[in-house]
């Protein structure tokens, strides 16, 4: 049995009980009473700022009022109407940057209404019930291919099925869910929630899931276009950026997304090896998740090294605080220059950086940290070809229309924030646009339009 | 330090906080502990006539309504008067009174509406050394059906008659406790006064159904599947009780009649408000039943601190201070013009004032695309709804237009005091001198 001080990369640094405790639900669910008390804090704002701040524009004051008045399931329906992955979003949304950040009580007291946790309470109530709350419209006879079963593809497939279309949902992996299943931190999606949610979502019917089908390997865009009435591409960002520093090829240098995927799929976390001294390169959500989970697995020292200032970190302040509260050290303005070791990585050399206005430059001053495991979390890239690009992502106009007629795209593979809730919104809106196009009808409004109308 | 001692119709107590006749005062054990906790007096749980005592339902006896975080706002009960033998109560009262001579101990009584019944019980009460009696003409359930409680309290002639008997057979102060389940509270108060009452106390509980169980379709509290109306009390009844106290205080026929204020009193502020409206002391029931006896500490300290701050040396100086400010609608100044003002520094941009005014009032609040809310003086009638719905205290205030200013809504110049009695639109207007 190893422990946090065991040198190198080792499994079983902590006992099963410690692991279980470390990976428990980050935000435990609210019980009925807690939910009602939390709901009571909502002011039922007019044209509420929280709604505007939610990428899926959930009618937050309405659903919270439904909880306060004893109908969490109705509340859940209000949420799921707008955001079919409202359960996952409640767990993973950086609410401090979204709805809760905009809550008037955040401005007033620095204590927003706990929208995320209330959303979880409501969606859990719906999902605890047998069956699925939405029905399909009469069959349209149209068939749509959705490629990628991550949040974007799932939201798109569900909305299309609801509108009466038949969907074939392809995914390269053998399990659906995308980063919900392989990426999100384990303590945010406990009890196999990602898989349960996909199963629940597919209960609507009309969605044929085809795992193990990669676009470009097993299927082609032209093939899909020929076979289906429309195609939606939601393949996310499959590639990872490489570290350009001597020693980056050493054993122990890994990409963070791969480590997290292995962690999420592990049957027994105690069997997952982790370094004694872990250094994570990057400043986004992935960096924080890799660092925190390394620590929770029992690594003795975990450091995040980010090349720019703290204010530029992609991870929200809440995520940064979470990391430091778990004992992760965050070093800003430091970039990797070399990874040293005798075969395997043993030490990382960082150089401090400064930005004098003409771009980021090394200052020449360096520091060395012991590092038997180095995670690269310096961004993911699109690995898909065949559609016009906007920068490094698939170019879209309107609700996800690509350069090719009949092909829509959304989620991380298109421009915009790489967030679950954004992927859901884009998948949903593309579905409505596909529906409108195929049926020759106007796309319905999905947002909160009441306020707009009142202001006009 | 302000002097909290109170002389209520000659009954002295170290502070104006008495426990109302109810479960908190049902027996020696409770009352001793209440006195130890600092209560100035108690009105003992209502005594019935000699003989087998009344029988209560086992329960549930209470229903409730709650605010946020299950804060109890209103309580409803279907209890009757004491269900313990008269003899036991009398013995206990005598013991407690002799051990706590400085505290007020009042016997609450409810016996049939017959002279003999009152004649029988009063000497027995006298022997206990109690400082006075309170006639329970208020209980709205159980006893009313037997011709007692509110069945008496709703008929002024009976009140006068029974009060008169009591004054005849008992020589200490007689307080008549009034039921609010009546159209005009001044009538029973006048009757009590005419019968010779030393004081009135009010209110007793209000007929109520607090909730219905939508699964069983039974009102709560449900006894074996059925419910009956109960008596409502607690914070929710305070505004109703205060109006009734003020009505009696300013009625020329009862003006000056001592009043013991009851109904929803939970804090020192509630007590101060009741007293300003004419109550010489206050009685508390639900607040004690919700939080226990210790709340009296906050009440005493709070009242004392407030009196010090205002320079009131004694409780007597507070009693009735607000009565001259209570008037009838037709005497309100129609030339008092105010406009709502929103403090942009305090506003948290929730938009509730906008929704309220736009949807249900006078469309007098404008909302800009960046969520700045401003009052449109041309539309604002100063109804105060925005103030009441705004979650931020003092964020919206009412600003008075000075005399001579032009009200942008009416285009009229703000003039001197003028009320409805002389207004040209009033068909009954008397010409102004
Ligand atoms: C470690 C990590 C943590 C994160 N934490 C959060 C968080 O806490 N909160 C938050 O809001 N967001 C978080 N995100 C971002 C969020 O997960 C993504 O924005 C979201 O999953 C994007 O959804 P998507 O459907 O566009 O792509 P993905 O979830 O990446 O799904 C794409 C799917 O397409 C499949 N696919 C890829 N290529 C092909 C192909 N050629 N053929 C067929 N199928 C293919 C993949 O297998 C995958 O199932 C995190 C991301 C990472 C990497
Ligand atoms: C359970 C209960 C029993 C009561 N019993 C009596 C009673 O026996 N005699 C009486 O005069 N009033 C009785 N009351 C009325 C109270 O004395 C008091 O008038 C009323 O509750 C309003 O005051 P509060 O709002 O402080 O509770 C009772 C009230 C309650 C809640
Ligand atoms: S989906 Fe996310 S951003 Fe929208 S309300 Fe829910 S928790 Fe907030
Ligand atoms: S902003 Fe906050 S208080 Fe207002 S409706 Fe949204 S959650 Fe409720
Ligand atoms: S109700 Fe109060 S806080 Fe809310 S917008 Fe109006 S003035 Fe501002």
PDB file of N, CA and C in Angstrom, chain B residues 170-236:
ATOM      1  N   UNK B 170     -67.775  41.128  43.392  1.00  0.00           N
ATOM      2  CA  UNK B 170     -66.303  41.035  43.450  1.00  0.00           C
ATOM      3  C   UNK B 170     -65.768  42.446  43.575  1.00  0.00           C
ATOM      4  N   UNK B 171     -64.847  42.675  44.492  1.00  0.00           N
ATOM      5  CA  UNK B 171     -64.479  44.073  44.708  1.00  0.00           C
ATOM      6  C   UNK B 171     -63.100  44.455  44.184  1.00  0.00           C
ATOM      7  N   UNK B 172     -62.517  43.581  43.402  1.00  0.00           N
ATOM      8  CA  UNK B 172     -61.255  43.962  42.767  1.00  0.00           C
ATOM      9  C   UNK B 172     -61.496  44.261  41.286  1.00  0.00           C
ATOM     10  N   UNK B 173     -60.451  44.723  40.557  1.00  0.00           N
ATOM     11  CA  UNK B 173     -60.688  45.138  39.160  1.00  0.00           C
ATOM     12  C   UNK B 173     -61.261  44.029  38.270  1.00  0.00           C
ATOM     13  N   UNK B 174     -62.186  44.450  37.427  1.00  0.00           N
ATOM     14  CA  UNK B 174     -62.807  43.544  36.463  1.00  0.00           C
ATOM     15  C   UNK B 174     -62.412  43.993  35.056  1.00  0.00           C
ATOM     16  N   UNK B 175     -61.750  43.066  34.340  1.00  0.00           N
ATOM     17  CA  UNK B 175     -61.333  43.346  32.962  1.00  0.00           C
ATOM     18  C   UNK B 175     -62.218  42.500  32.058  1.00  0.00           C
ATOM     19  N   UNK B 176     -62.776  43.104  31.024  1.00  0.00           N
ATOM     20  CA  UNK B 176     -63.623  42.339  30.108  1.00  0.00           C
ATOM     21  C   UNK B 176     -62.829  42.063  28.827  1.00  0.00           C
ATOM     22  N   UNK B 177     -62.657  40.790  28.531  1.00  0.00           N
ATOM     23  CA  UNK B 177     -61.887  40.425  27.330  1.00  0.00           C
ATOM     24  C   UNK B 177     -62.830  40.291  26.138  1.00  0.00           C
ATOM     25  N   UNK B 178     -62.533  41.037  25.086  1.00  0.00           N
ATOM     26  CA  UNK B 178     -63.454  41.136  23.956  1.00  0.00           C
ATOM     27  C   UNK B 178     -63.091  40.205  22.809  1.00  0.00           C
ATOM     28  N   UNK B 179     -64.133  39.766  22.134  1.00  0.00           N
ATOM     29  CA  UNK B 179     -63.927  38.958  20.933  1.00  0.00           C
ATOM     30  C   UNK B 179     -63.871  39.880  19.713  1.00  0.00           C
ATOM     31  N   UNK B 180     -62.975  39.579  18.778  1.00  0.00           N
ATOM     32  CA  UNK B 180     -62.926  40.369  17.543  1.00  0.00           C
ATOM     33  C   UNK B 180     -63.951  39.887  16.515  1.00  0.00           C
ATOM     34  N   UNK B 181     -64.660  38.818  16.832  1.00  0.00           N
ATOM     35  CA  UNK B 181     -65.591  38.258  15.850  1.00  0.00           C
ATOM     36  C   UNK B 181     -66.917  39.008  15.876  1.00  0.00           C
ATOM     37  N   UNK B 182     -66.839  40.278  15.529  1.00  0.00           N
ATOM     38  CA  UNK B 182     -67.969  41.182  15.642  1.00  0.00           C
ATOM     39  C   UNK B 182     -67.736  42.323  14.666  1.00  0.00           C
ATOM     40  N   UNK B 183     -68.786  43.007  14.231  1.00  0.00           N
ATOM     41  CA  UNK B 183     -68.612  44.037  13.204  1.00  0.00           C
ATOM     42  C   UNK B 183     -68.004  45.319  13.749  1.00  0.00           C
ATOM     43  N   UNK B 184     -68.505  45.772  14.898  1.00  0.00           N
ATOM     44  CA  UNK B 184     -68.038  47.055  15.418  1.00  0.00           C
ATOM     45  C   UNK B 184     -67.574  46.859  16.857  1.00  0.00           C
ATOM     46  N   UNK B 185     -66.282  46.878  17.072  1.00  0.00           N
ATOM     47  CA  UNK B 185     -65.705  46.556  18.381  1.00  0.00           C
ATOM     48  C   UNK B 185     -66.085  47.589  19.440  1.00  0.00           C
ATOM     49  N   UNK B 186     -66.530  48.777  19.007  1.00  0.00           N
ATOM     50  CA  UNK B 186     -66.859  49.805  20.000  1.00  0.00           C
ATOM     51  C   UNK B 186     -68.092  49.434  20.811  1.00  0.00           C
ATOM     52  N   UNK B 187     -69.013  48.672  20.191  1.00  0.00           N
ATOM     53  CA  UNK B 187     -70.267  48.344  20.887  1.00  0.00           C
ATOM     54  C   UNK B 187     -70.029  47.489  22.139  1.00  0.00           C
ATOM     55  N   UNK B 188     -69.322  46.366  22.027  1.00  0.00           N
ATOM     56  CA  UNK B 188     -69.075  45.589  23.251  1.00  0.00           C
ATOM     57  C   UNK B 188     -68.220  46.354  24.261  1.00  0.00           C
ATOM     58  N   UNK B 189     -67.326  47.208  23.790  1.00  0.00           N
ATOM     59  CA  UNK B 189     -66.504  47.978  24.723  1.00  0.00           C
ATOM     60  C   UNK B 189     -67.383  48.951  25.510  1.00  0.00           C
ATOM     61  N   UNK B 190     -68.322  49.579  24.795  1.00  0.00           N
ATOM     62  CA  UNK B 190     -69.245  50.503  25.480  1.00  0.00           C
ATOM     63  C   UNK B 190     -70.071  49.748  26.505  1.00  0.00           C
ATOM     64  N   UNK B 191     -70.504  48.545  26.108  1.00  0.00           N
ATOM     65  CA  UNK B 191     -71.330  47.750  27.019  1.00  0.00           C
ATOM     66  C   UNK B 191     -70.550  47.404  28.275  1.00  0.00           C
ATOM     67  N   UNK B 192     -69.296  47.036  28.098  1.00  0.00           N
ATOM     68  CA  UNK B 192     -68.463  46.703  29.254  1.00  0.00           C
ATOM     69  C   UNK B 192     -68.346  47.915  30.173  1.00  0.00           C
ATOM     70  N   UNK B 193     -68.120  49.053  29.549  1.00  0.00           N
ATOM     71  CA  UNK B 193     -67.971  50.263  30.347  1.00  0.00           C
ATOM     72  C   UNK B 193     -69.261  50.570  31.103  1.00  0.00           C
ATOM     73  N   UNK B 194     -70.370  50.440  30.387  1.00  0.00           N
ATOM     74  CA  UNK B 194     -71.652  50.705  31.030  1.00  0.00           C
ATOM     75  C   UNK B 194     -71.929  49.748  32.179  1.00  0.00           C
ATOM     76  N   UNK B 195     -71.417  48.516  32.050  1.00  0.00           N
ATOM     77  CA  UNK B 195     -71.606  47.540  33.123  1.00  0.00           C
ATOM     78  C   UNK B 195     -70.679  47.794  34.288  1.00  0.00           C
ATOM     79  N   UNK B 196     -69.760  48.744  34.121  1.00  0.00           N
ATOM     80  CA  UNK B 196     -68.879  49.100  35.225  1.00  0.00           C
ATOM     81  C   UNK B 196     -67.495  48.497  35.148  1.00  0.00           C
ATOM     82  N   UNK B 197     -67.143  47.948  33.986  1.00  0.00           N
ATOM     83  CA  UNK B 197     -65.824  47.316  33.854  1.00  0.00           C
ATOM     84  C   UNK B 197     -64.718  48.321  34.147  1.00  0.00           C
ATOM     85  N   UNK B 198     -63.641  47.843  34.775  1.00  0.00           N
ATOM     86  CA  UNK B 198     -62.482  48.693  35.014  1.00  0.00           C
ATOM     87  C   UNK B 198     -61.643  48.829  33.759  1.00  0.00           C
ATOM     88  N   UNK B 199     -61.691  47.798  32.919  1.00  0.00           N
ATOM     89  CA  UNK B 199     -60.870  47.813  31.711  1.00  0.00           C
ATOM     90  C   UNK B 199     -61.408  46.794  30.724  1.00  0.00           C
ATOM     91  N   UNK B 200     -60.971  46.928  29.472  1.00  0.00           N
ATOM     92  CA  UNK B 200     -61.213  45.857  28.503  1.00  0.00           C
ATOM     93  C   UNK B 200     -59.850  45.313  28.067  1.00  0.00           C
ATOM     94  N   UNK B 201     -59.856  44.077  27.616  1.00  0.00           N
ATOM     95  CA  UNK B 201     -58.645  43.523  27.022  1.00  0.00           C
ATOM     96  C   UNK B 201     -59.052  42.946  25.677  1.00  0.00           C
ATOM     97  N   UNK B 202     -58.165  43.073  24.691  1.00  0.00           N
ATOM     98  CA  UNK B 202     -58.491  42.571  23.369  1.00  0.00           C
ATOM     99  C   UNK B 202     -57.211  42.521  22.539  1.00  0.00           C
ATOM    100  N   UNK B 203     -57.230  41.507  21.606  1.00  0.00           N
ATOM    101  CA  UNK B 203     -58.358  40.731  21.146  1.00  0.00           C
ATOM    102  C   UNK B 203     -58.204  39.277  21.587  1.00  0.00           C
ATOM    103  N   UNK B 204     -59.295  38.577  21.646  1.00  0.00           N
ATOM    104  CA  UNK B 204     -59.230  37.130  21.711  1.00  0.00           C
ATOM    105  C   UNK B 204     -59.049  36.645  20.268  1.00  0.00           C
ATOM    106  N   UNK B 205     -59.158  35.382  20.041  1.00  0.00           N
ATOM    107  CA  UNK B 205     -58.806  34.846  18.720  1.00  0.00           C
ATOM    108  C   UNK B 205     -59.916  35.048  17.695  1.00  0.00           C
ATOM    109  N   UNK B 206     -59.507  34.974  16.424  1.00  0.00           N
ATOM    110  CA  UNK B 206     -60.414  35.245  15.308  1.00  0.00           C
ATOM    111  C   UNK B 206     -60.833  33.933  14.650  1.00  0.00           C
ATOM    112  N   UNK B 207     -62.126  33.801  14.372  1.00  0.00           N
ATOM    113  CA  UNK B 207     -62.599  32.577  13.702  1.00  0.00           C
ATOM    114  C   UNK B 207     -61.781  32.326  12.445  1.00  0.00           C
ATOM    115  N   UNK B 208     -61.331  31.105  12.271  1.00  0.00           N
ATOM    116  CA  UNK B 208     -60.451  30.866  11.133  1.00  0.00           C
ATOM    117  C   UNK B 208     -60.350  29.408  10.750  1.00  0.00           C
ATOM    118  N   UNK B 209     -60.032  29.214   9.484  1.00  0.00           N
ATOM    119  CA  UNK B 209     -59.571  27.909   8.994  1.00  0.00           C
ATOM    120  C   UNK B 209     -58.208  28.193   8.392  1.00  0.00           C
ATOM    121  N   UNK B 210     -57.163  27.605   8.934  1.00  0.00           N
ATOM    122  CA  UNK B 210     -55.822  27.970   8.460  1.00  0.00           C
ATOM    123  C   UNK B 210     -55.443  27.277   7.167  1.00  0.00           C
ATOM    124  N   UNK B 211     -55.911  26.058   6.970  1.00  0.00           N
ATOM    125  CA  UNK B 211     -55.549  25.393   5.723  1.00  0.00           C
ATOM    126  C   UNK B 211     -56.453  24.189   5.516  1.00  0.00           C
ATOM    127  N   UNK B 212     -56.443  23.716   4.288  1.00  0.00           N
ATOM    128  CA  UNK B 212     -57.212  22.523   3.946  1.00  0.00           C
ATOM    129  C   UNK B 212     -56.236  21.493   3.413  1.00  0.00           C
ATOM    130  N   UNK B 213     -56.339  20.293   3.894  1.00  0.00           N
ATOM    131  CA  UNK B 213     -55.517  19.221   3.367  1.00  0.00           C
ATOM    132  C   UNK B 213     -56.127  18.794   2.028  1.00  0.00           C
ATOM    133  N   UNK B 214     -55.406  19.041   0.945  1.00  0.00           N
ATOM    134  CA  UNK B 214     -56.000  18.814  -0.373  1.00  0.00           C
ATOM    135  C   UNK B 214     -56.028  17.338  -0.764  1.00  0.00           C
ATOM    136  N   UNK B 215     -55.400  16.491   0.045  1.00  0.00           N
ATOM    137  CA  UNK B 215     -55.516  15.060  -0.225  1.00  0.00           C
ATOM    138  C   UNK B 215     -56.773  14.500   0.431  1.00  0.00           C
ATOM    139  N   UNK B 216     -56.981  14.891   1.705  1.00  0.00           N
ATOM    140  CA  UNK B 216     -58.129  14.329   2.430  1.00  0.00           C
ATOM    141  C   UNK B 216     -59.333  15.250   2.383  1.00  0.00           C
ATOM    142  N   UNK B 217     -59.128  16.487   1.898  1.00  0.00           N
ATOM    143  CA  UNK B 217     -60.195  17.484   1.863  1.00  0.00           C
ATOM    144  C   UNK B 217     -60.717  17.824   3.248  1.00  0.00           C
ATOM    145  N   UNK B 218     -59.875  17.687   4.240  1.00  0.00           N
ATOM    146  CA  UNK B 218     -60.268  18.067   5.592  1.00  0.00           C
ATOM    147  C   UNK B 218     -59.548  19.348   5.981  1.00  0.00           C
ATOM    148  N   UNK B 219     -60.262  20.253   6.665  1.00  0.00           N
ATOM    149  CA  UNK B 219     -59.552  21.421   7.186  1.00  0.00           C
ATOM    150  C   UNK B 219     -58.532  20.965   8.232  1.00  0.00           C
ATOM    151  N   UNK B 220     -57.456  21.732   8.377  1.00  0.00           N
ATOM    152  CA  UNK B 220     -56.468  21.447   9.420  1.00  0.00           C
ATOM    153  C   UNK B 220     -56.726  22.372  10.605  1.00  0.00           C
ATOM    154  N   UNK B 221     -56.502  21.991  11.851  1.00  0.00           N
ATOM    155  CA  UNK B 221     -56.092  20.647  12.235  1.00  0.00           C
ATOM    156  C   UNK B 221     -57.246  19.661  12.066  1.00  0.00           C
ATOM    157  N   UNK B 222     -56.896  18.490  11.584  1.00  0.00           N
ATOM    158  CA  UNK B 222     -57.912  17.499  11.270  1.00  0.00           C
ATOM    159  C   UNK B 222     -57.984  16.464  12.389  1.00  0.00           C
ATOM    160  N   UNK B 223     -59.180  16.308  12.922  1.00  0.00           N
ATOM    161  CA  UNK B 223     -59.390  15.315  13.980  1.00  0.00           C
ATOM    162  C   UNK B 223     -60.177  14.175  13.361  1.00  0.00           C
ATOM    163  N   UNK B 224     -59.498  13.070  13.150  1.00  0.00           N
ATOM    164  CA  UNK B 224     -60.156  11.893  12.593  1.00  0.00           C
ATOM    165  C   UNK B 224     -60.885  12.237  11.286  1.00  0.00           C
ATOM    166  N   UNK B 225     -60.242  13.036  10.457  1.00  0.00           N
ATOM    167  CA  UNK B 225     -60.801  13.309   9.136  1.00  0.00           C
ATOM    168  C   UNK B 225     -61.678  14.533   9.042  1.00  0.00           C
ATOM    169  N   UNK B 226     -61.961  15.196  10.166  1.00  0.00           N
ATOM    170  CA  UNK B 226     -62.779  16.409  10.095  1.00  0.00           C
ATOM    171  C   UNK B 226     -62.113  17.532  10.879  1.00  0.00           C
ATOM    172  N   UNK B 227     -62.420  18.734  10.492  1.00  0.00           N
ATOM    173  CA  UNK B 227     -61.888  19.875  11.218  1.00  0.00           C
ATOM    174  C   UNK B 227     -62.997  20.856  11.508  1.00  0.00           C
ATOM    175  N   UNK B 228     -62.757  21.756  12.471  1.00  0.00           N
ATOM    176  CA  UNK B 228     -63.758  22.792  12.723  1.00  0.00           C
ATOM    177  C   UNK B 228     -63.009  24.113  12.778  1.00  0.00           C
ATOM    178  N   UNK B 229     -63.735  25.204  12.693  1.00  0.00           N
ATOM    179  CA  UNK B 229     -63.029  26.473  12.730  1.00  0.00           C
ATOM    180  C   UNK B 229     -62.344  26.618  14.081  1.00  0.00           C
ATOM    181  N   UNK B 230     -61.252  27.360  14.087  1.00  0.00           N
ATOM    182  CA  UNK B 230     -60.531  27.569  15.333  1.00  0.00           C
ATOM    183  C   UNK B 230     -60.332  29.046  15.553  1.00  0.00           C
ATOM    184  N   UNK B 231     -59.512  29.365  16.546  1.00  0.00           N
ATOM    185  CA  UNK B 231     -59.248  30.766  16.864  1.00  0.00           C
ATOM    186  C   UNK B 231     -57.862  31.139  16.386  1.00  0.00           C
ATOM    187  N   UNK B 232     -57.789  32.229  15.629  1.00  0.00           N
ATOM    188  CA  UNK B 232     -56.548  32.641  14.972  1.00  0.00           C
ATOM    189  C   UNK B 232     -55.817  33.679  15.810  1.00  0.00           C
ATOM    190  N   UNK B 233     -54.520  33.534  15.932  1.00  0.00           N
ATOM    191  CA  UNK B 233     -53.724  34.464  16.728  1.00  0.00           C
ATOM    192  C   UNK B 233     -52.306  34.476  16.174  1.00  0.00           C
ATOM    193  N   UNK B 234     -51.421  35.210  16.811  1.00  0.00           N
ATOM    194  CA  UNK B 234     -50.045  35.292  16.324  1.00  0.00           C
ATOM    195  C   UNK B 234     -49.831  36.539  15.471  1.00  0.00           C
ATOM    196  N   UNK B 235     -48.587  36.721  14.959  1.00  0.00           N
ATOM    197  CA  UNK B 235     -48.232  37.954  14.252  1.00  0.00           C
ATOM    198  C   UNK B 235     -49.260  38.399  13.207  1.00  0.00           C
ATOM    199  N   UNK B 236     -49.888  37.450  12.550  1.00  0.00           N
ATOM    200  CA  UNK B 236     -50.814  37.815  11.467  1.00  0.00           C
ATOM    201  C   UNK B 236     -52.000  38.643  11.956  1.00  0.00           C
TER     202      UNK B 236
END
